[in-house]
Coordinates of C-alpha atoms in Angstrom, one line a residue:
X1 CA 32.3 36.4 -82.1
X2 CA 33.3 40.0 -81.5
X3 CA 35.9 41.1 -79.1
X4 CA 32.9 42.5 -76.4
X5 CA 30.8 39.3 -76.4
X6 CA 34.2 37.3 -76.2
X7 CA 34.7 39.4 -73.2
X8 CA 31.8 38.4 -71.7
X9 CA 31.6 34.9 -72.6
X10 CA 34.7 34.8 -70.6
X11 CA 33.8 36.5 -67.8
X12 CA 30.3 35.2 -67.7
X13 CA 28.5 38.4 -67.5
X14 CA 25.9 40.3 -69.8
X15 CA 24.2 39.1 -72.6
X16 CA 24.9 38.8 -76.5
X17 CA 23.4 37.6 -79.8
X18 CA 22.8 34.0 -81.0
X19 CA 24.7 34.6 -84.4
X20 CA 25.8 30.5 -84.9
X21 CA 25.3 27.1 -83.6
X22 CA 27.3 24.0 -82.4
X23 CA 26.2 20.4 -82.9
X24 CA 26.4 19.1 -79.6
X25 CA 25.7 22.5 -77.7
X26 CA 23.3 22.1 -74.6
X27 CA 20.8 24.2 -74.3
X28 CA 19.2 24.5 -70.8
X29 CA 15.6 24.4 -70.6
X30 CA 13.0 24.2 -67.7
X31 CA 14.8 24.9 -65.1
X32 CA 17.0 21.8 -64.5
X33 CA 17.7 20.2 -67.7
X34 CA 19.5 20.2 -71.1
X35 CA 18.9 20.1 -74.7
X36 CA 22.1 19.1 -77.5
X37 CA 22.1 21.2 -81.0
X38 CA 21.8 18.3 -83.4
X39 CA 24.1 18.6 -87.0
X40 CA 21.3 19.3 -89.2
X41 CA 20.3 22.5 -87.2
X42 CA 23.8 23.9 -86.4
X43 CA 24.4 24.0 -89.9
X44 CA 20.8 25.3 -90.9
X45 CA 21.5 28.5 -88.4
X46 CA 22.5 31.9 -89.6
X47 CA 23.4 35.1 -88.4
X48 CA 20.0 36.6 -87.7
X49 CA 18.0 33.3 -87.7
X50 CA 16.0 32.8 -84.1
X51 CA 16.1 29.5 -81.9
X52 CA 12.7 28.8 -79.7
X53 CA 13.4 26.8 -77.2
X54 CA 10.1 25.0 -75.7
X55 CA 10.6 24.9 -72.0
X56 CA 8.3 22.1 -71.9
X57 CA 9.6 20.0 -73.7
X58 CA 13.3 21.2 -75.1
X59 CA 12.1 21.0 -78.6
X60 CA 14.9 23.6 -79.8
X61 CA 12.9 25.2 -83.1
X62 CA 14.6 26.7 -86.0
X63 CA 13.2 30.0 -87.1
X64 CA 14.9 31.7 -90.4
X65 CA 15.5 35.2 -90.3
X66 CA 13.2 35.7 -93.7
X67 CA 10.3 33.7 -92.0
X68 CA 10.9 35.6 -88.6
X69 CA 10.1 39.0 -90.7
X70 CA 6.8 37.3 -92.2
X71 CA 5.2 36.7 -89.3
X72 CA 6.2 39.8 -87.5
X73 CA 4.9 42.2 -89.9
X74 CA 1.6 40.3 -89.9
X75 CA 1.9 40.5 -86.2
X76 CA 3.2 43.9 -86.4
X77 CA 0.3 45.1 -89.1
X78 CA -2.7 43.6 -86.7
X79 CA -0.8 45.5 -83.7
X80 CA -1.1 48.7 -85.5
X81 CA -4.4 48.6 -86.9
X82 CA -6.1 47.6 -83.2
X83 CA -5.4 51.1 -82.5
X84 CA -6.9 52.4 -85.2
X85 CA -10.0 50.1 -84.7
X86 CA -11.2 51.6 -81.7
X87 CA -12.0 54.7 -83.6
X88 CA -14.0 52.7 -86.5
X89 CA -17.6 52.5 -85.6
X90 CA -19.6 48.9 -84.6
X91 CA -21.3 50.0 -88.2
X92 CA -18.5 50.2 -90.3
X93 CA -17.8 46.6 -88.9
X94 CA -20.6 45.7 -89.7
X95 CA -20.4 47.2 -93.5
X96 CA -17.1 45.0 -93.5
X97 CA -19.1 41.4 -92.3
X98 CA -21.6 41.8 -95.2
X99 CA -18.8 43.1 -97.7
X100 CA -17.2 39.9 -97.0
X101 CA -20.1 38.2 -97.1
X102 CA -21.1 39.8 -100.0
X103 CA -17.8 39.4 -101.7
X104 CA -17.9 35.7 -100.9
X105 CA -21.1 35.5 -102.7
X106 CA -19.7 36.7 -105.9
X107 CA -19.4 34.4 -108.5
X108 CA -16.6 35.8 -110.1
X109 CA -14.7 36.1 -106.6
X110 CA -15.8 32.8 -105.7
X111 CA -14.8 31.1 -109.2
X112 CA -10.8 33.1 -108.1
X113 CA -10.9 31.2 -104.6
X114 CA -12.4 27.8 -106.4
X115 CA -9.5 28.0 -108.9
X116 CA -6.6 28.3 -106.6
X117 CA -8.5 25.4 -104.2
X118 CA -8.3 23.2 -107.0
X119 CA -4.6 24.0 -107.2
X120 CA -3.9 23.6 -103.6
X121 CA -5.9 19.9 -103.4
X122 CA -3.6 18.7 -106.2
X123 CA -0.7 19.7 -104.9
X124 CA -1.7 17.8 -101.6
X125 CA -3.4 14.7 -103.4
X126 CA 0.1 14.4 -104.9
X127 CA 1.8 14.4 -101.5
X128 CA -0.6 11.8 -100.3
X129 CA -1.8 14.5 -98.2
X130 CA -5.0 14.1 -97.1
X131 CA -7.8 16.9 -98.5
X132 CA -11.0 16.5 -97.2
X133 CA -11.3 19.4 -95.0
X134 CA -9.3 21.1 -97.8
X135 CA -11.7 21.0 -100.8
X136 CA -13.8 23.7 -101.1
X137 CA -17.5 23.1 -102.0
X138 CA -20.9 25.1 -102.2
X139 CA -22.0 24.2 -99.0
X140 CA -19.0 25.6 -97.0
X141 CA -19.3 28.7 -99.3
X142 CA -22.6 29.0 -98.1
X143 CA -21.5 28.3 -94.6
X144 CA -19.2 31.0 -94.9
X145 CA -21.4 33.4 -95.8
X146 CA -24.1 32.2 -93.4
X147 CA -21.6 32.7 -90.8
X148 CA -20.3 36.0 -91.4
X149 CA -23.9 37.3 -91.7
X150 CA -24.2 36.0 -88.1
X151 CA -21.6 38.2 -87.1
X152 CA -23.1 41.3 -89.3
X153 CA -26.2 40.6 -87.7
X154 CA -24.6 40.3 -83.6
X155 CA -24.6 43.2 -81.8
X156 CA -21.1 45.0 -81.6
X157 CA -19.7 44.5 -77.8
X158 CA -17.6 47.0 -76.8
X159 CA -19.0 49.7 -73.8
X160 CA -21.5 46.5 -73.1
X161 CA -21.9 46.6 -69.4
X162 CA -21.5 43.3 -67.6
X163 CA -21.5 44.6 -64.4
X164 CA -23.0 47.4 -62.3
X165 CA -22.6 48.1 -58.7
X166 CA -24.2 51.5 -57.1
X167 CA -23.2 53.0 -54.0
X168 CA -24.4 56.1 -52.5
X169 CA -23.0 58.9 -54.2
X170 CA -20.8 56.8 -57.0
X171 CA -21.5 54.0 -59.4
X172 CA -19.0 51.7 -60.9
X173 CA -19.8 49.7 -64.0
X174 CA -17.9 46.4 -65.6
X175 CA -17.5 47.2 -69.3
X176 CA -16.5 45.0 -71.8
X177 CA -13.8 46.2 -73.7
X178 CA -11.8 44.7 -76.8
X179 CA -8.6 42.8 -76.0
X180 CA -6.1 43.1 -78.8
X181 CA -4.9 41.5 -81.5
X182 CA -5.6 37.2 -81.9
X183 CA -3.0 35.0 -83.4
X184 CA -4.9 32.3 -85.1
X185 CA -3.2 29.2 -86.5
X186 CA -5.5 26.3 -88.1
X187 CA -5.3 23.7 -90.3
X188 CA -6.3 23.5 -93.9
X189 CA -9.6 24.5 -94.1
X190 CA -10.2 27.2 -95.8
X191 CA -14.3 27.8 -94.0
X192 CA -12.1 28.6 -90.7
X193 CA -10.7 31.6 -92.1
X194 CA -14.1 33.1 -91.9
X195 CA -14.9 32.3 -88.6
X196 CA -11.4 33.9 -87.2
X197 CA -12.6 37.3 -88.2
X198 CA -15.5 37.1 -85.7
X199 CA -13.1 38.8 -83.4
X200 CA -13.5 42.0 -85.4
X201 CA -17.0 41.9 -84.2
X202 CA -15.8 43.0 -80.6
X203 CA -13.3 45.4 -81.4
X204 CA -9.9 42.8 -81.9
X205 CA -7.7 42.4 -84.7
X206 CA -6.8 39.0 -86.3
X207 CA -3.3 37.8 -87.5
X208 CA -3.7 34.0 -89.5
X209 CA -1.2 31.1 -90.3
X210 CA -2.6 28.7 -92.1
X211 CA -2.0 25.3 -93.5
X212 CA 0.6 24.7 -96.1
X213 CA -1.6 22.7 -98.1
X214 CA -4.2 25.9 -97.8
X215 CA -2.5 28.5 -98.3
X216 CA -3.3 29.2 -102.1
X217 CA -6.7 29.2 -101.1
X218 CA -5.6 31.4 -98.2
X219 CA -3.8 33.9 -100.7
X220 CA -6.9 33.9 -102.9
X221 CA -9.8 34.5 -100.1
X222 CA -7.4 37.6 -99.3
X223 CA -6.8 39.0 -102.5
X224 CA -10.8 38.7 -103.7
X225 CA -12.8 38.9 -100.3
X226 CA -11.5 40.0 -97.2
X227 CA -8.7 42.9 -98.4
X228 CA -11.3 44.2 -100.8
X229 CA -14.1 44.0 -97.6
X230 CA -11.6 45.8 -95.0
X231 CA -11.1 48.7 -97.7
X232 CA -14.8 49.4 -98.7
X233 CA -15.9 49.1 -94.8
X234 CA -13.2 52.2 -94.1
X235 CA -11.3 49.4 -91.5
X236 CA -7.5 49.8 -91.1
X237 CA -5.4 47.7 -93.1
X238 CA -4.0 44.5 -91.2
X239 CA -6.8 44.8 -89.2
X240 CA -7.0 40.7 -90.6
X241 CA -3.6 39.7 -91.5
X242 CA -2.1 36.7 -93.2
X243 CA 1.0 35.3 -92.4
X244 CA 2.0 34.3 -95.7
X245 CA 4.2 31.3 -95.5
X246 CA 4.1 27.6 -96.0
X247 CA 6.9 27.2 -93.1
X248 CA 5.9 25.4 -89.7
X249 CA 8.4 28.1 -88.5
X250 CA 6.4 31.0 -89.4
X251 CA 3.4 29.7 -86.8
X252 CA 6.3 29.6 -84.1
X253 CA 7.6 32.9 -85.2
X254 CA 4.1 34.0 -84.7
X255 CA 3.3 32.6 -81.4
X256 CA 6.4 33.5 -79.6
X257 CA 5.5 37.3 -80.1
X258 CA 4.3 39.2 -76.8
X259 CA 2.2 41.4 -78.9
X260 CA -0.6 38.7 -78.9
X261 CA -2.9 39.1 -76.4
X262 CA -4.4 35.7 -77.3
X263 CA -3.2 33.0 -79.1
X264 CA -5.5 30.0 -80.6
X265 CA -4.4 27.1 -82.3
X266 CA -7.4 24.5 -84.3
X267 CA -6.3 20.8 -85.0
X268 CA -4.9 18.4 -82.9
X269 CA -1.6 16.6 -82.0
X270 CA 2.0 17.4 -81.0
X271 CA 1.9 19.9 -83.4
X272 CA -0.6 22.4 -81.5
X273 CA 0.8 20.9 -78.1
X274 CA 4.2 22.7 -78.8
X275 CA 2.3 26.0 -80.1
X276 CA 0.5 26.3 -76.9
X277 CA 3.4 26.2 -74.9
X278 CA 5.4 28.6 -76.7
X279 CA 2.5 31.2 -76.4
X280 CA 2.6 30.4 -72.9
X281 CA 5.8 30.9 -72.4
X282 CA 5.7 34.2 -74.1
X283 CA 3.3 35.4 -71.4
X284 CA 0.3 34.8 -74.0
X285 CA -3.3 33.1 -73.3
X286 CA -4.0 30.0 -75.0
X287 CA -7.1 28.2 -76.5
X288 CA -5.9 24.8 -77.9
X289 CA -8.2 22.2 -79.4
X290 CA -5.8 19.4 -78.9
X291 CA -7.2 15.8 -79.6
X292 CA -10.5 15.3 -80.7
X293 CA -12.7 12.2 -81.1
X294 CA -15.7 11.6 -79.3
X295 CA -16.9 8.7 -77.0
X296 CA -20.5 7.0 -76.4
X297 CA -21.7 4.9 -74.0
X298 CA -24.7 2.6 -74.1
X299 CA -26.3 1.5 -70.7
X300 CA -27.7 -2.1 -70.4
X301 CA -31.2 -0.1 -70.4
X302 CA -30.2 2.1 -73.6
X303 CA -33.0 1.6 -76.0
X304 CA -32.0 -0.1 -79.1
X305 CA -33.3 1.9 -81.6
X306 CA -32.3 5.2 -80.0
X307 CA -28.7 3.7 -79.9
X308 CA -28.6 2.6 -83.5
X309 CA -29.7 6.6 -84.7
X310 CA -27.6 8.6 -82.6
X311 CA -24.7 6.1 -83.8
X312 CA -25.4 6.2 -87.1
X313 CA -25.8 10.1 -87.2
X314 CA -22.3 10.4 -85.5
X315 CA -20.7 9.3 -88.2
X316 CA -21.4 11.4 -91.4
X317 CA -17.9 12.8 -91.8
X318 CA -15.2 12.9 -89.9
X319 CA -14.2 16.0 -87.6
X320 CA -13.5 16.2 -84.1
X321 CA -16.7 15.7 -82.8
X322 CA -17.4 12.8 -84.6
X323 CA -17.7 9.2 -82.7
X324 CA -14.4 7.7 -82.0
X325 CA -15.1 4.8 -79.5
X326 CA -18.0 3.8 -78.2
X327 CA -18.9 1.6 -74.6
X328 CA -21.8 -1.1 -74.2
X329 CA -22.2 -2.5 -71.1
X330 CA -21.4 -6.0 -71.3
X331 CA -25.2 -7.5 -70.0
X332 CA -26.7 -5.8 -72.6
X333 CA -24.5 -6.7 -75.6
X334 CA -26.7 -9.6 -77.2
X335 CA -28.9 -6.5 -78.3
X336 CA -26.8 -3.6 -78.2
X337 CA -23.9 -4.9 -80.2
X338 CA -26.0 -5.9 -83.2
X339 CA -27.8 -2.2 -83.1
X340 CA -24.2 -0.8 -83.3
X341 CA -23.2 -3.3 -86.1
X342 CA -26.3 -2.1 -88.6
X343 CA -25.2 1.3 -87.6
X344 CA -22.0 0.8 -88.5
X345 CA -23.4 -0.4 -92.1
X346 CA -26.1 2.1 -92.8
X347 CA -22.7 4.7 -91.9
X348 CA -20.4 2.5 -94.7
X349 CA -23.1 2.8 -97.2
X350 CA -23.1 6.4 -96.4
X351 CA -19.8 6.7 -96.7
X352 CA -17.5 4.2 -98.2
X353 CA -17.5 0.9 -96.2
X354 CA -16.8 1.1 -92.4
X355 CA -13.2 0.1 -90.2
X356 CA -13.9 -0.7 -86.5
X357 CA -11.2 -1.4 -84.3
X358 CA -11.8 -3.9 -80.8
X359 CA -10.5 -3.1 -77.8
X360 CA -9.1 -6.6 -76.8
X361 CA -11.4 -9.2 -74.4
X362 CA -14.4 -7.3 -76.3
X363 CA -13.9 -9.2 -80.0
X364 CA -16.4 -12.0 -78.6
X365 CA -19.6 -9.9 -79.3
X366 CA -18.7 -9.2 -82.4
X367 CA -20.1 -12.2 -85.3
X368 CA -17.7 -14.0 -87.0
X369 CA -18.7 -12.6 -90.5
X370 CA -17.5 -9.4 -89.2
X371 CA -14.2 -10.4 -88.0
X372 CA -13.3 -12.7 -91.0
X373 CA -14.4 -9.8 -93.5
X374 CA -12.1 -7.1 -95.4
X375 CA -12.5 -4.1 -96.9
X376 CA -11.5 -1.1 -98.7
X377 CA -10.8 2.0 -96.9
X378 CA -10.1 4.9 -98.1
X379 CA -6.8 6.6 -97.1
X380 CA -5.3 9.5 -98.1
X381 CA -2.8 7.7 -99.9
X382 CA -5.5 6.1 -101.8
X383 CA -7.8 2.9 -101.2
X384 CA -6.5 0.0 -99.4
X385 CA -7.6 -3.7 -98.6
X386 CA -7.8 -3.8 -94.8
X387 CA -9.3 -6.3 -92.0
X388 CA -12.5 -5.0 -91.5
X389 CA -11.7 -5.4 -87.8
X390 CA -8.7 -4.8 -85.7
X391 CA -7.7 -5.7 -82.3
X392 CA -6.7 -2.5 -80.0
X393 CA -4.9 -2.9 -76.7
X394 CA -7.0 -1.3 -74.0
X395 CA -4.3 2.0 -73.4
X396 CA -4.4 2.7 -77.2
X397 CA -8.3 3.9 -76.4
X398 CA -7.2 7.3 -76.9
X399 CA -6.3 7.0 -80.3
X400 CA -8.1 9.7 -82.6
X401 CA -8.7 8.2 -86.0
X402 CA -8.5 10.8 -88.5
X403 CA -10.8 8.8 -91.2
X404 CA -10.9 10.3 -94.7
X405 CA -13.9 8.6 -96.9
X406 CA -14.7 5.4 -94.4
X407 CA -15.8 5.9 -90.9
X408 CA -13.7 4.6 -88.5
X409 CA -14.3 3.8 -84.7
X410 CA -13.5 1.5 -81.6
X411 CA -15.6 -0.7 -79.1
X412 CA -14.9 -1.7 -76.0
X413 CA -17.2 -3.4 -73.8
X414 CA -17.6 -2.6 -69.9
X415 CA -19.0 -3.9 -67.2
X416 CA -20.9 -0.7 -66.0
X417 CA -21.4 2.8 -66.9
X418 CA -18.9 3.4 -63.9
X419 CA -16.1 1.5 -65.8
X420 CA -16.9 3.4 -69.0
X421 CA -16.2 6.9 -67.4
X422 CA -13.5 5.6 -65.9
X423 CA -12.1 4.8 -68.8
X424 CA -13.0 8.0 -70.6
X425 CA -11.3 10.1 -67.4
X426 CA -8.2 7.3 -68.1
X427 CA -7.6 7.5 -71.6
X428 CA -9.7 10.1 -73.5
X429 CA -8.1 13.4 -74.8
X430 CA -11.5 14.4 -72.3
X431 CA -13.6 16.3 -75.3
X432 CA -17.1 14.8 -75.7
X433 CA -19.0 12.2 -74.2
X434 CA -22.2 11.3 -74.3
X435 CA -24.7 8.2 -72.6
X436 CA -27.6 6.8 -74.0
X437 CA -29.6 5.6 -71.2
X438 CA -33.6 5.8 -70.1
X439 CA -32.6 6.3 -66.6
X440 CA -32.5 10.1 -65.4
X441 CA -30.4 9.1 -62.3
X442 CA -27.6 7.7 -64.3
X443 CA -27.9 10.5 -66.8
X444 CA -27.2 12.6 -63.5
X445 CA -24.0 10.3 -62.4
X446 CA -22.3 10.3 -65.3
X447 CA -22.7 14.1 -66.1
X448 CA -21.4 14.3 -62.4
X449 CA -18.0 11.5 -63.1
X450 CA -17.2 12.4 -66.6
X451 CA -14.2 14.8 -66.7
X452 CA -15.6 16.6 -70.2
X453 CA -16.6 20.1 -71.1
X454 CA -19.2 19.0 -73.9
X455 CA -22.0 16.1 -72.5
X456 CA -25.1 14.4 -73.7
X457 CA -27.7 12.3 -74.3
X458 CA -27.8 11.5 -77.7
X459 CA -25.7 12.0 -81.3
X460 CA -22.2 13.6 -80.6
X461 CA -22.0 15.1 -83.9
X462 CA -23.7 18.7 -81.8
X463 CA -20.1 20.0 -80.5
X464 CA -20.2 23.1 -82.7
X465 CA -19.9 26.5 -81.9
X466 CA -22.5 27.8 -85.0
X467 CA -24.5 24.5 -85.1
X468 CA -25.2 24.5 -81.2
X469 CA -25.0 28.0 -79.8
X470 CA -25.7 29.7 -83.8
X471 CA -22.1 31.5 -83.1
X472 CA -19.2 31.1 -85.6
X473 CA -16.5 29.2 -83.6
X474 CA -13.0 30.5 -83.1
X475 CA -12.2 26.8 -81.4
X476 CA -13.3 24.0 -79.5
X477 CA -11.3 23.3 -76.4
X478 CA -10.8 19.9 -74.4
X479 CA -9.8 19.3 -71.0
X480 CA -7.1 17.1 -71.6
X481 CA -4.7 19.8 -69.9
X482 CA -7.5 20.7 -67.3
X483 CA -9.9 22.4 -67.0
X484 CA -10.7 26.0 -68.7
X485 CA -10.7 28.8 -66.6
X486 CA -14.2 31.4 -65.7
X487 CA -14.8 30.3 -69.9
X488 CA -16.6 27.4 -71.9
X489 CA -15.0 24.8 -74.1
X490 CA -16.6 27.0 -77.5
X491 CA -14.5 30.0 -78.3
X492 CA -16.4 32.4 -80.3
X493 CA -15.5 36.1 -81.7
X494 CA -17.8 37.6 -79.1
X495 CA -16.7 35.5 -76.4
X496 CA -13.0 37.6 -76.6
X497 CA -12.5 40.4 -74.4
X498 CA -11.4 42.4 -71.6
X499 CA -13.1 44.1 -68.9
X500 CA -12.3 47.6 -67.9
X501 CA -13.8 49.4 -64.8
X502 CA -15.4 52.7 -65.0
X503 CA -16.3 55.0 -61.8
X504 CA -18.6 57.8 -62.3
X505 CA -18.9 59.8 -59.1
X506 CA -21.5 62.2 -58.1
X507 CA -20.9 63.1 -54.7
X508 CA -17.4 65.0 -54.7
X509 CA -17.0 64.9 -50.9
X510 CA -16.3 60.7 -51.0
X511 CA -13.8 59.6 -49.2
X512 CA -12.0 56.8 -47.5
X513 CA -11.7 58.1 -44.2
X514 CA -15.0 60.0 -43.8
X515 CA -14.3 60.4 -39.7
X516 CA -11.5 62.7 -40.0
X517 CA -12.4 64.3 -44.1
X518 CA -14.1 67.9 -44.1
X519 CA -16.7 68.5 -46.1
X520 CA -15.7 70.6 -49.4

């Protein structure tokens, strides 16, 4: 500590740097309450390192000085090139989408990216990580490309009027206008990367932080797709940047800079929790996904057959829109229940066997065979013998069950389609939900008492930006922190953006106080 900042420590006034750390040191967060330095982190601090402190929560965060410098050049790189972007023409954006495309399409690019994949899911395999959204394959190459030819194909948005109003002697129009640059963290899967540079399409720039278990992959789609795409479309460098680093710290270091103008985080969990709030707290808009899983109920008029498709088709892989628990009304389980079970099996012999969990008070429906059977499920770790059925404690219905090769869900019986919302609004991360019913006035009820932002009648499996609404998806959203603001739960390149207002007036003798004005 220097003389000055001795002096002020002493007399309480100014401000200095955070050069060192104390174990034991309280750290005051949200207003009223404190947060120790533990050991480990005292020690870990340097002279240049940052400390995050999440007012939510008092998570104190560790940011190294090397780390901080990755992600702000990134940061600082997409700032930069936004300006430049707005004097790069929608076709030259478009010239980038099908060079990326194109690039993507490329064998001998694709066979670079494939390459450094298969290094990334043995590194992770050997962790016990788990790598099914990590592998690469020709159908989410083909995605990728299907999706960025979407965005060559959309119409570029900026000067788009949303709004015009005409008085006499002036007009004023609404324009849409880009918004800056996007801070995009996601988990490993390397088809998201695409998707994020939608944003382009409406005049933004892009920073990414990816996975550790991805980044290889990341690296590579840089190196022999996008950089080579940017260049040959004449688009300024860094307008998509990668924030190359494996370190949890870097998407911190990211998210706590002001020069985002949106920040949005795919996965689910604690982990994208804490990113949200410190974007927030950095005076930055959020779209999280949070916790996925979605939830079906069957009415005591649900029509067998119907039940036992849409279940069945709900559970081809696992992602968030996938079935997570499903609700039969209790009257109607000597049908409904066996309809689910052959489900269940035609999904296992899909897949690789099936793992339900039972809310307790609901294992009674179920037939012995079922509860008396074990079976293999595939973890990341590798297979393991499990009871084919679990008991669940009813509060434990929000559990997401991140499956990796055998589908895995909860029932719960109810007494009415009433309790089944109910227990959605309770104990649901409130994502998806759906009813299978033949009565149009309880279709209406419970699309009026579910607290979800994505609701149907059928499979859940539809909750996707490009599947449902043929837009590459920057991010679902939930409503497990409320609801989303004047915006949908589907966040899609075209869907970010400011307005600006625009007066062009013809009558030069307008004015506010026409009474007393003279006429010029």
């Amino acid at each position: 500590m220097d003389d000055a900042t001795a002096s002020r420590a002493q007399t309480g006034a100014g401000t200095g740097r955070l050069e060192t750390l104390a174990a034991g040191m309280p750290i005051p967060f949200g207003g009223d309450r404190v947060a120790f330095v533990p050991q480990g982190l005292a020690d870990a601090f340097k002279p240049g390192d940052r400390l995050v402190v999440v007012q939510e929560s008092g998570d104190l965060l560790h940011v190294p000085a090397a780390v901080q410098a990755i992600a702000a050049g990134a940061v600082g790189r997409a700032h930069a090139a936004f300006a430049g972007l707005a004097q790069v023409s929608d076709a030259a954006i478009t010239t980038f989408f099908e060079a990326f495309a194109a690039n993507l399409a490329d064998d001998g690019a694709w066979s670079a990216i494939a390459r450094a994949n298969a290094e990334d899911v043995a590194r992770a395999r050997a962790r016990g990580r788990s790598t099914t959204r990590l592998a690469v394959s020709e159908a989410m190459r083909a995605d990728m490309i299907h999706g960025l030819r979407v965005w060559r194909d959309t119409k570029g948005g900026r000067g788009r009027i949303v709004e015009q109003v005409v008085h006499q002697g002036w007009t004023i129009d609404q324009v849409a206008a880009p918004l800056g640059v996007v801070g995009f963290v996601f988990e490993g899967r390397p088809n998201v990367f695409a998707d994020a540079t939608g944003v382009l399409r409406t005049g933004n720039t892009v920073v990414f932080r990816i996975g550790s278990d991805a980044l290889g992959t990341a690296r590579a789609i840089v190196e022999h797709a996008l950089d080579p795409a940017l260049e040959a479309a004449g688009l300024p460098p860094g307008s998509a940047a990668l924030v190359d680093s494996p370190e949890h710290a870097a998407g911190w270091a990211m998210f706590s800079d002001p020069r985002l103008a949106l920040a949005v985080a795919r996965g689910s969990g604690p982990a994208v929790a804490q990113l949200g709030a410190i974007a927030r707290q950095a005076g930055t808009p959020v779209s999280l996904h949070g916790t996925g899983g979605a939830w079906m109920t069957a009415a005591a008029d649900a029509d067998p057959e119907r039940f036992k498709a849409v279940v069945y088709h709900s559970l081809d892989r696992k992602v968030c829109n996938t079935l997570n628990v499903c609700a039969i009304v209790r009257e109607a389980a000597a049908t409904l229940v066996p309809a689910f079970l052959e489900a269940l099996d035609l999904a296992g012999e899909r897949r690789a066997g099936v793992k339900l969990h039972v809310v307790e008070g609901s294992e009674g429906a179920l037939p012995q065979a079922w509860r008396q059977a074990r079976v293999v499920v595939g973890r990341a770790e590798g297979p393991l013998e499990e009871p084919k059925v679990e008991l669940l404690p009813e509060d434990q219905l929000g559990r997401e069950w991140e499956w990796e090769e055998t589908p895995e869900l909860t029932l719960v019986l109810v007494e009415s389609v009433d309790e089944a919302v109910a227990l959605f609004n309770r104990y649901s991360p409130q994502f998806a939900a759906t009813l299978i019913s033949e009565d149009a006035t309880a279709h209406e009820r419970f699309y009026g008492g579910v607290n979800a932002p994505f609701v149907g009648d059928g499979f859940t499996r539809w909750v996707d930006g490009q599947f449902a609404l043929s837009r590459p998806e920057l991010g679902l959203s939930n409503w497990e922190n409320g609801r989303l603001f004047a915006r949908g739960g589907v966040l899609s390149g075209d869907g970010v953006f400011t307005v600006r207002a625009r007066v062009r007036q013809a009558d030069r003798n307008i004015d506010r106080n026409p009474a007393t004005a003279k006429t010029l």
